[in-house]
Amino acid sequence: MDVRIIVETTFENGTTKRHRLGRLSRPSRRTQPEGFGLLLEDAKTILGQLQNVILRDQIDEISEASRFCPDCDGVRAIHDYRSRVLDTLFGRIEVKAPRIRRCACNAKSDVVLGGPLSPLAHFFPDRSTPELRRLQAELGARHSFREAARILETFLPCAKQVNTSVRNRLGKVAREICGSEQTEPLVPSAAEEAPALTVFLDGAHIRCRPEYQKRHLDVVVGKIESHDRCRRFGLVQQAVLSPASQLRQDLKALGWDHEQTVTVISDGEPALPNLVRNAVDGKVRHILDWWHISMRIQHVENAVKGLLQSRGFSGIPVLFKRPAETLRWYLWHGKVLTATTSLQWLMVDSARLVTDDRVVTEAVRRVQARCRDLYLYLANNMDNLTNYGKRHRRGLPVSSSRAEGCVDDIGNTRMGKRRRMRWSPNGAHRVAVVRAAVLDGRLTCAYQRAAA
């Protein structure tokens, strides 16, 4: 069996052009099981030839259309032809691009005349297609840069990929994402009420490069949720001039107005809610994450259980067991003062235990230490506690589990410590921005708008 591939191009003026790409031979008597259908190498060759034909015809058509002056409809002369190398998803192609002289009608205006116009430079300012840059950025955000280059070379007829090129293209895409979001924020109409926004924040620690004289970098990751939409984000505060302005653009993209109060759920780290306060000019309601409270309560319960199970314990069990069992209920229903009072009585009762048993003494010290940690944690975050049971019954979030998921998706999966990579602040920030856009599907949407 012989297969011939012919491409016919029809231009807007009605003319047609035919191209013979080649032929495939599949002898039936010598065909092996791996020879059925279109092979990967055959597909890469055909795609490269097809890209070459379509791209050259497009450049010819655009060059002819660009010769007409948009002001006077006159035909502009061709100054010369220059060779240009275009890097595409299906091969690196060298074409001859014309440069067009400026029209004489511009001399009557105040426009400063420059050199010849290049129609190709308008579509390809960095001599690569947007689809190639998007795919390089997406694979670079999901895998290491070398692995992304290897995947591209394996499955596509593109030119030889280098890890530094993938890294640089990812940086350009990250800057384009930040620039497009700053110029086109989504603002709700006057008839629509701004949606209630909740920001979940957490931090990821990644290895830092030695020249920055730091062991770890802090990557702020999180998720912004409204009633029907969500948006992930990631940033390194040392890599941007204004982290608050970048977070403000993410809030505006979900319909935030300047008068709306934003709810922030995070752990007791004060730097995370302060970042949101700077972005929204202080209009923040901070809620302490219930998961971190619950874990500290669990530590107190385990310490009390260990004390009660000690053989030399001589106290009254109900004085220790009852406060430990009711701590979680009090804090879940917003009875903070009652919970702190129970903690104080638990520490007092533990101090009253007098024993010569070393095991019991160590268990008492452990109970006092766990109670003291929980008491200080609640005292330092007293203004950020709420009635968690009431919020939960209303369907409102009480935990920063969404942010914990973002730590795994944005930080640890791509830049985690187990991957044995070290990062600069700028590199980590760009990867976090692009990876958040990839997970949300914003990277494809942004390039679709640019192509349109």
PDB file of C-alpha atoms in Angstrom, residues 6 87 110 155 183 258 301 328 393 420 426:
ATOM      1  CA  ILE A   6      -1.054  16.367  -1.014  1.00  0.00           C
ATOM      2  CA  ASP A  87      10.713  28.338  16.341  1.00  0.00           C
ATOM      3  CA  ASP A 110       3.326  64.469  12.987  1.00  0.00           C
ATOM      4  CA  PHE A 155       6.752  13.386  20.894  1.00  0.00           C
ATOM      5  CA  THR A 183      -4.118  45.243  32.667  1.00  0.00           C
ATOM      6  CA  HIS A 258     -12.181  48.083  47.357  1.00  0.00           C
ATOM      7  CA  GLU A 301      -5.433  14.663  75.243  1.00  0.00           C
ATOM      8  CA  ARG A 328     -12.476  20.501  71.907  1.00  0.00           C
ATOM      9  CA  ARG A 393     -23.377  24.528  59.974  1.00  0.00           C
ATOM     10  CA  ARG A 420      17.201  17.799  45.225  1.00  0.00           C
ATOM     11  CA  ASN A 426      13.125  34.769  40.896  1.00  0.00           C
TER      12      ASN A 426
END
